[in-house]
PDB file of C-alpha atoms in Angstrom:
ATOM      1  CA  UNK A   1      17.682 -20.058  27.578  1.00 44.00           C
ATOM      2  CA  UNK A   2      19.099 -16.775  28.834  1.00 44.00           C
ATOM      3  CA  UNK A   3      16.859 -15.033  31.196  1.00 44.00           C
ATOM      4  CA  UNK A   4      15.954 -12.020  29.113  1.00 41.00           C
ATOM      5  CA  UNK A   5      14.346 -14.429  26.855  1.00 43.00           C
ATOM      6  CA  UNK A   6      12.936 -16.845  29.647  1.00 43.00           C
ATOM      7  CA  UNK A   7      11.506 -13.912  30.844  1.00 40.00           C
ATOM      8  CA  UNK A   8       9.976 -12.438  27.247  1.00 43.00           C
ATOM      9  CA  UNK A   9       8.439 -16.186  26.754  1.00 42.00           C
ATOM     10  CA  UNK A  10       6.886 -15.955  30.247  1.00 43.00           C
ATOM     11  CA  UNK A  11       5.394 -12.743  29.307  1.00 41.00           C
ATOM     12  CA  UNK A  12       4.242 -13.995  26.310  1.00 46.00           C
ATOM     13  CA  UNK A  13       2.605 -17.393  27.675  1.00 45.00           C
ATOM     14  CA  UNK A  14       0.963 -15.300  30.456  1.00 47.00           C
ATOM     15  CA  UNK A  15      -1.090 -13.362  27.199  1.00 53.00           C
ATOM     16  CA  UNK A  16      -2.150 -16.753  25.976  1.00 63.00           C
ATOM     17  CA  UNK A  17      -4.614 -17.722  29.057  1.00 48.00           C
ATOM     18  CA  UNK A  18      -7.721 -16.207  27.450  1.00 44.00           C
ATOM     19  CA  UNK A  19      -8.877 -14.535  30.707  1.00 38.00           C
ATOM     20  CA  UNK A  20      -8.346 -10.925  30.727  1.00 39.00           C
ATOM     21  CA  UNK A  21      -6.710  -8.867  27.288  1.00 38.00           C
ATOM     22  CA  UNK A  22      -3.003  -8.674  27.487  1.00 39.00           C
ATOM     23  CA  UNK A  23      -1.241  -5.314  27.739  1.00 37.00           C
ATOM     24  CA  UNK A  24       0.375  -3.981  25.039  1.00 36.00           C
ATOM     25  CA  UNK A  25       3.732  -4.630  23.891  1.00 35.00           C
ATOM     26  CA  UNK A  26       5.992  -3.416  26.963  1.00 33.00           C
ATOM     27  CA  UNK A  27       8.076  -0.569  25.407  1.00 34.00           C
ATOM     28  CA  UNK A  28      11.713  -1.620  26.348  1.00 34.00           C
ATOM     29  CA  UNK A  29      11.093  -4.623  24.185  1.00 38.00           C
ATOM     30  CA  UNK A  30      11.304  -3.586  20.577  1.00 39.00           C
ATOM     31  CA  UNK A  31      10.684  -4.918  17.478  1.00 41.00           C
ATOM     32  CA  UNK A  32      14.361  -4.905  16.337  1.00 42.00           C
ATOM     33  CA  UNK A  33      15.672  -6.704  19.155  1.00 49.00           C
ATOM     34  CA  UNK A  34      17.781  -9.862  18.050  1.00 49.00           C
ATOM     35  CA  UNK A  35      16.358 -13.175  19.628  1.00 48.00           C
ATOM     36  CA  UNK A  36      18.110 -15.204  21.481  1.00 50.00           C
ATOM     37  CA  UNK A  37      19.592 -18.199  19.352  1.00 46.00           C
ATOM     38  CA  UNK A  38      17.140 -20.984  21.061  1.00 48.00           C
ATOM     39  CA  UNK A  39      14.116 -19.296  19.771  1.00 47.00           C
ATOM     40  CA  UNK A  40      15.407 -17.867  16.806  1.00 56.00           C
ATOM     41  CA  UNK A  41      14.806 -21.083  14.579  1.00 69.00           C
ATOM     42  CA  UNK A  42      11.641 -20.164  13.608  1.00 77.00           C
ATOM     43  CA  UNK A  43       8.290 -22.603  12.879  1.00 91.00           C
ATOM     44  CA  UNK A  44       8.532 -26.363  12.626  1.00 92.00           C
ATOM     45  CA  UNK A  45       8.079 -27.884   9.341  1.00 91.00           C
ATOM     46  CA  UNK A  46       5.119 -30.204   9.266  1.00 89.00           C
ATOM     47  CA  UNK A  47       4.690 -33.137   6.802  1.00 83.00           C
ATOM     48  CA  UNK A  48       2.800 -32.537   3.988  1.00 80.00           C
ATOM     49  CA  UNK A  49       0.013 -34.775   5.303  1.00 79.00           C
ATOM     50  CA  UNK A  50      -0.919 -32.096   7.579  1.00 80.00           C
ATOM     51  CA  UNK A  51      -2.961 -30.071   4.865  1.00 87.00           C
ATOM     52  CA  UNK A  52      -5.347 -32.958   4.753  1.00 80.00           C
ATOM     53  CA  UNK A  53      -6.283 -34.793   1.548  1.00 77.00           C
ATOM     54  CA  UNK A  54      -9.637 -33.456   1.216  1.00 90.00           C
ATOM     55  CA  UNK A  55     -11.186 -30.429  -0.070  1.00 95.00           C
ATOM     56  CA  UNK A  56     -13.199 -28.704   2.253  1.00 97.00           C
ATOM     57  CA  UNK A  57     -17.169 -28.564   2.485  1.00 96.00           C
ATOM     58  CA  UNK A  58     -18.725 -25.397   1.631  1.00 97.00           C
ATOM     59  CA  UNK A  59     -19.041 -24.574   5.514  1.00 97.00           C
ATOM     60  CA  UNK A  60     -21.804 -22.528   6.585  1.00 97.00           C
ATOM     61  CA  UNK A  61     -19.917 -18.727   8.248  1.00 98.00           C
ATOM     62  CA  UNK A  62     -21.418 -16.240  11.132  1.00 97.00           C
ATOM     63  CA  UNK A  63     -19.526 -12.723  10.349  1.00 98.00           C
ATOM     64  CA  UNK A  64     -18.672 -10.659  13.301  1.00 97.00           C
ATOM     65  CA  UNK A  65     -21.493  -8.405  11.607  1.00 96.00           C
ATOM     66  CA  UNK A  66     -23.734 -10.193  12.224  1.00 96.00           C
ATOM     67  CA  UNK A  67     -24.229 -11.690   8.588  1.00 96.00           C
ATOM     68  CA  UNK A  68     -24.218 -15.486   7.452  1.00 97.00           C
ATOM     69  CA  UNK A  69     -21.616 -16.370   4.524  1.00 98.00           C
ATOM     70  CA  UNK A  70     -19.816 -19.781   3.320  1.00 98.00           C
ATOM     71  CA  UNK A  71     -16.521 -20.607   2.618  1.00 97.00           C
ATOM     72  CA  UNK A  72     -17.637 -20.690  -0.549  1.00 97.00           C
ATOM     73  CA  UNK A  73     -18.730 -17.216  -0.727  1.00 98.00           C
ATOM     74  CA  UNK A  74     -15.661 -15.976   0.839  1.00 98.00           C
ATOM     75  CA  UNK A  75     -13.855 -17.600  -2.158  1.00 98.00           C
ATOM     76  CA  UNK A  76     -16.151 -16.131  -4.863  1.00 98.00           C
ATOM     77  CA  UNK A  77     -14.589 -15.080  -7.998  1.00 98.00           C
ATOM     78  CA  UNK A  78     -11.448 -15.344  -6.396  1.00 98.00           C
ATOM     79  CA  UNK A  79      -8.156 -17.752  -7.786  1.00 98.00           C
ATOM     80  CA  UNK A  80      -7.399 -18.472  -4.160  1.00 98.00           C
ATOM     81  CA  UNK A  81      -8.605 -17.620  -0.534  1.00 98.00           C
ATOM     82  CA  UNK A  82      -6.131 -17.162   2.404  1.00 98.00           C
ATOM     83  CA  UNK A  83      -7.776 -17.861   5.945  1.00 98.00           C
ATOM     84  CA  UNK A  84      -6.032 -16.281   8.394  1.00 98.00           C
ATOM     85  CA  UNK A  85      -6.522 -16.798  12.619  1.00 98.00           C
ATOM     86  CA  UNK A  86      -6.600 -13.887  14.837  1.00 98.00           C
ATOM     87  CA  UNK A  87      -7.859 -13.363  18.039  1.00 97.00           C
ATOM     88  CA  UNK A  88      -7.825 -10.458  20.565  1.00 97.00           C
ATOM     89  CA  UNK A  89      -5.582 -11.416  23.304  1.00 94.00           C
ATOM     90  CA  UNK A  90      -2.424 -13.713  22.249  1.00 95.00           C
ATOM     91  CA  UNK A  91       0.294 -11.408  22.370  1.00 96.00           C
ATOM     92  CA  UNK A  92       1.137 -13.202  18.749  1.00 97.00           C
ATOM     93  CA  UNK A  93      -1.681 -12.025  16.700  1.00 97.00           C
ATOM     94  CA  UNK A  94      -1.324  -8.475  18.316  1.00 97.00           C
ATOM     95  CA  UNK A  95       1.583  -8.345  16.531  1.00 97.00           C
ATOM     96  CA  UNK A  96       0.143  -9.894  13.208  1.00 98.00           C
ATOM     97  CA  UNK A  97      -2.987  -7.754  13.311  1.00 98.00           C
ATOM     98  CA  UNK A  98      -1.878  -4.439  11.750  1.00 98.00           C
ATOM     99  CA  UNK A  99      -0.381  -6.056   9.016  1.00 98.00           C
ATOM    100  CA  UNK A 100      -3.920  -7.817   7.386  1.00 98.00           C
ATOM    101  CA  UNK A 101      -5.373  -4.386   5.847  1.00 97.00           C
ATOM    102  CA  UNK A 102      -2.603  -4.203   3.162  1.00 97.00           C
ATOM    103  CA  UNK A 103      -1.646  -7.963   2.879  1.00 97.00           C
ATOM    104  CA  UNK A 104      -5.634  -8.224   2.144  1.00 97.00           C
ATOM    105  CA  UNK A 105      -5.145  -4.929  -0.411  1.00 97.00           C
ATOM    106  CA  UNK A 106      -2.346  -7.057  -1.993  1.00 97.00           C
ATOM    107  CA  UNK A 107      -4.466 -10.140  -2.270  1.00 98.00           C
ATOM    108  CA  UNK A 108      -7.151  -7.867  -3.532  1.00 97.00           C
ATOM    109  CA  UNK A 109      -4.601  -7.095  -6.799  1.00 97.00           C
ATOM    110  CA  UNK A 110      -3.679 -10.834  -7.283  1.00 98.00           C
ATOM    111  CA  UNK A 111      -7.501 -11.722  -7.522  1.00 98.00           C
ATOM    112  CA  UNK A 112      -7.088 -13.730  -4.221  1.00 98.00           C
ATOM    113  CA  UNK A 113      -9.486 -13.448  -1.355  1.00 98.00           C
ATOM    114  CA  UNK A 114      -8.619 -12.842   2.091  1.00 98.00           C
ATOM    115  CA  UNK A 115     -10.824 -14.533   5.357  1.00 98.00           C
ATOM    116  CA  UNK A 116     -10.256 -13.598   9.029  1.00 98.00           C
ATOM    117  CA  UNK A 117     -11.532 -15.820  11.151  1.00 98.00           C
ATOM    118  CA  UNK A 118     -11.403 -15.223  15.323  1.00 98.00           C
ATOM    119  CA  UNK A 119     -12.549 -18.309  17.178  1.00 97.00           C
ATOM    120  CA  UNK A 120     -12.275 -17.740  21.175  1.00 96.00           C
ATOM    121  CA  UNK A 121     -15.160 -17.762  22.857  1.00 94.00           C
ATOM    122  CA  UNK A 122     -13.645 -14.805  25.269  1.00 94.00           C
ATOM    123  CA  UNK A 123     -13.888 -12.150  22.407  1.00 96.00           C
ATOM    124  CA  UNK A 124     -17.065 -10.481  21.532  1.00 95.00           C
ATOM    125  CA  UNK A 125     -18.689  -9.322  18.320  1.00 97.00           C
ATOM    126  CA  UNK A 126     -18.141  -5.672  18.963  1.00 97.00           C
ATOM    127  CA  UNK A 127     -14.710  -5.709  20.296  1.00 97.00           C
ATOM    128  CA  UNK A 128     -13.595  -7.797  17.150  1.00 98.00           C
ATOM    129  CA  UNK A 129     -15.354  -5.249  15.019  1.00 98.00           C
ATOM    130  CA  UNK A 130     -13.441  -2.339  16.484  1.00 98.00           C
ATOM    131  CA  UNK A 131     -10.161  -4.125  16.331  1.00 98.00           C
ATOM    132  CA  UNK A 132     -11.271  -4.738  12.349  1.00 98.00           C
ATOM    133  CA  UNK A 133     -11.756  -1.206  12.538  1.00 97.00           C
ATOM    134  CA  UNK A 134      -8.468  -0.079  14.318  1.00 97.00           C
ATOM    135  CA  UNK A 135      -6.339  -1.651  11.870  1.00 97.00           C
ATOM    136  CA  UNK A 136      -8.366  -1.242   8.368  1.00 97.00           C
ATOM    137  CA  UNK A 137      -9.342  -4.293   8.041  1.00 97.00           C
ATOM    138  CA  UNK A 138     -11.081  -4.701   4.946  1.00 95.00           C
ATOM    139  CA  UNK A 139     -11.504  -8.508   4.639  1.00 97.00           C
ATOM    140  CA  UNK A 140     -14.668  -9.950   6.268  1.00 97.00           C
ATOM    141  CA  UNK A 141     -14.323 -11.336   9.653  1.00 98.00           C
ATOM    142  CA  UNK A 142     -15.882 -14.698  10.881  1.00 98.00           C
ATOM    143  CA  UNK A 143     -16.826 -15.773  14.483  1.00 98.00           C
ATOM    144  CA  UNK A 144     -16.020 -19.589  15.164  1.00 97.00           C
ATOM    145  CA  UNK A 145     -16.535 -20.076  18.579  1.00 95.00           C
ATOM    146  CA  UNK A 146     -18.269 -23.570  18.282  1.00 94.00           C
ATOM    147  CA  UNK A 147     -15.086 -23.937  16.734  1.00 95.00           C
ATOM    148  CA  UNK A 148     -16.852 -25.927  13.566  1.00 96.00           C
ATOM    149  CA  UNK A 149     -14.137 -24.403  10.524  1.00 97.00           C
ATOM    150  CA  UNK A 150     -11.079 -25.003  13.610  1.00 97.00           C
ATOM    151  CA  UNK A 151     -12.058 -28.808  13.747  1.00 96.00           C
ATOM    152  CA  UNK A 152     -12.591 -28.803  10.230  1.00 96.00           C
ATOM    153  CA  UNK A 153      -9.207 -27.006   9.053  1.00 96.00           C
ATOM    154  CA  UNK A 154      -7.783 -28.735  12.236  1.00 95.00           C
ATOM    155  CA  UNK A 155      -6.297 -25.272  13.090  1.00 96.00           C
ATOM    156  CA  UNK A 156      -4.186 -25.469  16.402  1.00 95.00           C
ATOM    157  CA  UNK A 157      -3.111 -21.893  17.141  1.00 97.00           C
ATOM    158  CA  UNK A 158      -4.244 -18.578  16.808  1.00 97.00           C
ATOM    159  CA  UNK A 159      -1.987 -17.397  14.537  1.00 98.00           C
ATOM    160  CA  UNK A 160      -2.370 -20.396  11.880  1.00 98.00           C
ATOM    161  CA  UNK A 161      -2.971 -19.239   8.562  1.00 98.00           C
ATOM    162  CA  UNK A 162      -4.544 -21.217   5.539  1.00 98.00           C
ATOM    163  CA  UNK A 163      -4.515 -21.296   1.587  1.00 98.00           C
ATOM    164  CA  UNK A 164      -7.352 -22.779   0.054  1.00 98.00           C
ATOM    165  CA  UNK A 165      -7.293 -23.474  -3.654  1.00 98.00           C
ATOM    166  CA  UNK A 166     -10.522 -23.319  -6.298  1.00 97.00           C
ATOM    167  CA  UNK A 167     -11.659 -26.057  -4.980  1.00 97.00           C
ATOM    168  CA  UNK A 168     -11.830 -25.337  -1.282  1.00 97.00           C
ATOM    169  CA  UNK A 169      -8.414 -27.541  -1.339  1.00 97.00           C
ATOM    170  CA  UNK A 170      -5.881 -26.713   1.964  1.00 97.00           C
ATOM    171  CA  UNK A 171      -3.020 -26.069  -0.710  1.00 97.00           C
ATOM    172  CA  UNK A 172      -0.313 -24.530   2.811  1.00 98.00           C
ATOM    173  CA  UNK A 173      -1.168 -24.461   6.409  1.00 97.00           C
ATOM    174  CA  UNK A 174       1.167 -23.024   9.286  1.00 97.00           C
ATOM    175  CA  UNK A 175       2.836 -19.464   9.828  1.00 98.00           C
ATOM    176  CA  UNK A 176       2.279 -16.971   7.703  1.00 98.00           C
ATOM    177  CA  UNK A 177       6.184 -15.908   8.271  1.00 98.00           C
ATOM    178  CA  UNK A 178       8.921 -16.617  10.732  1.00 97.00           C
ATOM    179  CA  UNK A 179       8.657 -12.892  12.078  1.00 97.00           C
ATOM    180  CA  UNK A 180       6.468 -13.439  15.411  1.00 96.00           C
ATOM    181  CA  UNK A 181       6.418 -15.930  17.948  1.00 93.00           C
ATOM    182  CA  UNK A 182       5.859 -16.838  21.711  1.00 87.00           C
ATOM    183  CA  UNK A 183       9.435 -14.677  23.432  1.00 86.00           C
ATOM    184  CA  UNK A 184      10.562 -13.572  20.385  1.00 90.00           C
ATOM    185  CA  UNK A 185      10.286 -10.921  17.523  1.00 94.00           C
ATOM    186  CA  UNK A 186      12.378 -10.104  14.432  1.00 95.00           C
ATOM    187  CA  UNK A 187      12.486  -6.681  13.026  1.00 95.00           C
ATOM    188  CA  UNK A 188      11.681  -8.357   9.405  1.00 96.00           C
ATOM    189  CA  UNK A 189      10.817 -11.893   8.409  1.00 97.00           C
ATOM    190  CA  UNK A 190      13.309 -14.113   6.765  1.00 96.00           C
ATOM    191  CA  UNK A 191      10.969 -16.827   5.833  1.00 97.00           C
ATOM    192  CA  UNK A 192       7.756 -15.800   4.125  1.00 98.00           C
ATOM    193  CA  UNK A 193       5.892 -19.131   3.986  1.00 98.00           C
ATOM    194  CA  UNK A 194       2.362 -17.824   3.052  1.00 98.00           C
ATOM    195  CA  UNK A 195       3.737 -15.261   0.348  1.00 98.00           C
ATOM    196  CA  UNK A 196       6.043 -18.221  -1.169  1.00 98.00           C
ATOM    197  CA  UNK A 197       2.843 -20.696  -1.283  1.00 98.00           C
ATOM    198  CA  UNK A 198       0.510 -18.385  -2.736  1.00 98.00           C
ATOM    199  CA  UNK A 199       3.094 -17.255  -5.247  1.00 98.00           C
ATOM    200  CA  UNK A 200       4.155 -21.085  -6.548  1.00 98.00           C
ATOM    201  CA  UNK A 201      -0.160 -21.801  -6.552  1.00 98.00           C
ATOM    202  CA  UNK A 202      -0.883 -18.976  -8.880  1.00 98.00           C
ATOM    203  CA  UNK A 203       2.052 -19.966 -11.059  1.00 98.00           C
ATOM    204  CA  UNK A 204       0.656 -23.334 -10.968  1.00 97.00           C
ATOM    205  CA  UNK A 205       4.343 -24.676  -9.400  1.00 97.00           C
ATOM    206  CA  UNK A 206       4.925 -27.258  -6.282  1.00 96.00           C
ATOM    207  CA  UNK A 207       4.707 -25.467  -3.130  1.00 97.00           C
ATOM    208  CA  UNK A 208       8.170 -25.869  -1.649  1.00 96.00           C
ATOM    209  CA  UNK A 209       7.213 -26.052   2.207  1.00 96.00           C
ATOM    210  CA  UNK A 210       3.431 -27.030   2.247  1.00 97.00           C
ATOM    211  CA  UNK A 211       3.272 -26.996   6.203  1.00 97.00           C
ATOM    212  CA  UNK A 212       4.657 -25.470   9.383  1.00 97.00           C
ATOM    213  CA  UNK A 213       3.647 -25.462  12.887  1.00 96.00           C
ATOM    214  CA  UNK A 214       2.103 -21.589  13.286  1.00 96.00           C
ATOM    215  CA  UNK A 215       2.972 -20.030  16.278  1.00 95.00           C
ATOM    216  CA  UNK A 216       0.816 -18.324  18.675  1.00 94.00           C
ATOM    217  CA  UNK A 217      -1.739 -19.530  21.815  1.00 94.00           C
ATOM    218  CA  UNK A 218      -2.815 -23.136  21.466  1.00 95.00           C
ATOM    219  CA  UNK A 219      -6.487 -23.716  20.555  1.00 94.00           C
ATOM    220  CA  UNK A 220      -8.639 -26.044  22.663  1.00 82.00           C
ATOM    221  CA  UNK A 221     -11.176 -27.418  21.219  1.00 67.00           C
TER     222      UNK A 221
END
């Protein structure tokens, strides 16, 4: 690993602890900038038998708002709903975060429903509202920090991201892209795992790559 990037992954690992809210994204480190080769593979294809064979219980949700929903009603009318981890302080969903207004206008158009769900225990009701509110969020935003939907989805980072079928049916699990991850960036995604899933579910096709290893801080639960 050269050192620029040992040094960018340090960086990164130190956001990850949970303790105190990272700084922002140190200037002389933009977007653009090429990865080195050892970290420029991008996510981990999982086996398929990482979505689970089960559909999912209509799970009871606590909204950073303060109101009670379901998975269920998060799906409502909806041909699919998208579940997608964030959280306050992984330097990983920082970079994610501005992007969930207009993916969850898109979804909006494609009659798909769009779920945020933050579940540290170090973030705060109000600070995740004003973060929804910083970057337009639009979706609703649920609060899982007894971590009952994490052991239920089996979500592992903070950044994984989930596509639920009619049935409440894990249809992809993983990254939403190959774009972000722990010591490196890319200035556009070459993979878009999420946006190929959702598009072979609504066409009623085989999803081609089911599951991938989503990057971002690890969960403990």
């Amino acid at each position: 690993m050269s050192r620029l990037a040992g040094l960018a992954l340090l960086l990164a690992l130190a956001g990850c602890s949970g303790t105190e809210p990272a700084d922002p994204v140190p200037a002389a480190e933009p977007a653009a900038r090429e990865p080195a080769p050892e970290v420029a593979r991008g996510p981990e294809r999982l086996e398929p038998d990482a979505l689970g064979a089960e559909p999912l219980a209509d799970l009871p949700l606590r909204l950073a708002d303060g109101r009670a929903s379901s998975l269920g009603a998060a799906l409502g009318d909806a041909r699919a709903l998208v579940i997608a981890y964030t959280s306050l302080r992984c330097p990983v969903t920082r970079l994610y975060a501005p992007g969930w207004g207009p993916l969850g206008a898109e979804l909006a158009e494609r009659e798909v429903a769009l779920l945020l769900v933050d579940p540290m225990q170090v973030d705060d009701d109000p600070d995740v509202l004003a973060a929804a509110e910083e970057h337009g969020w639009t979706a609703p935003v649920a609060r899982d920090p007894e971590g009952a939907l994490t052991e239920a989805l089996d979500a592992r980072r903070t950044a994984d991201v989930f596509l639920l079928d009619r049935e409440l049916r894990v249809r992809y699990r993983g990254a939403k892209d190959d774009q972000y991850g722990i010591g490196y960036r890319l200035a556009a995604p070459r993979e878009r795992y999420l946006a190929d899933a959702l598009d072979a579910l609504l066409a009623g096709e085989p999803i081609a790559v089911p599951a991938t290893e989503a990057p971002g801080c690890k969960l403990n639960r």
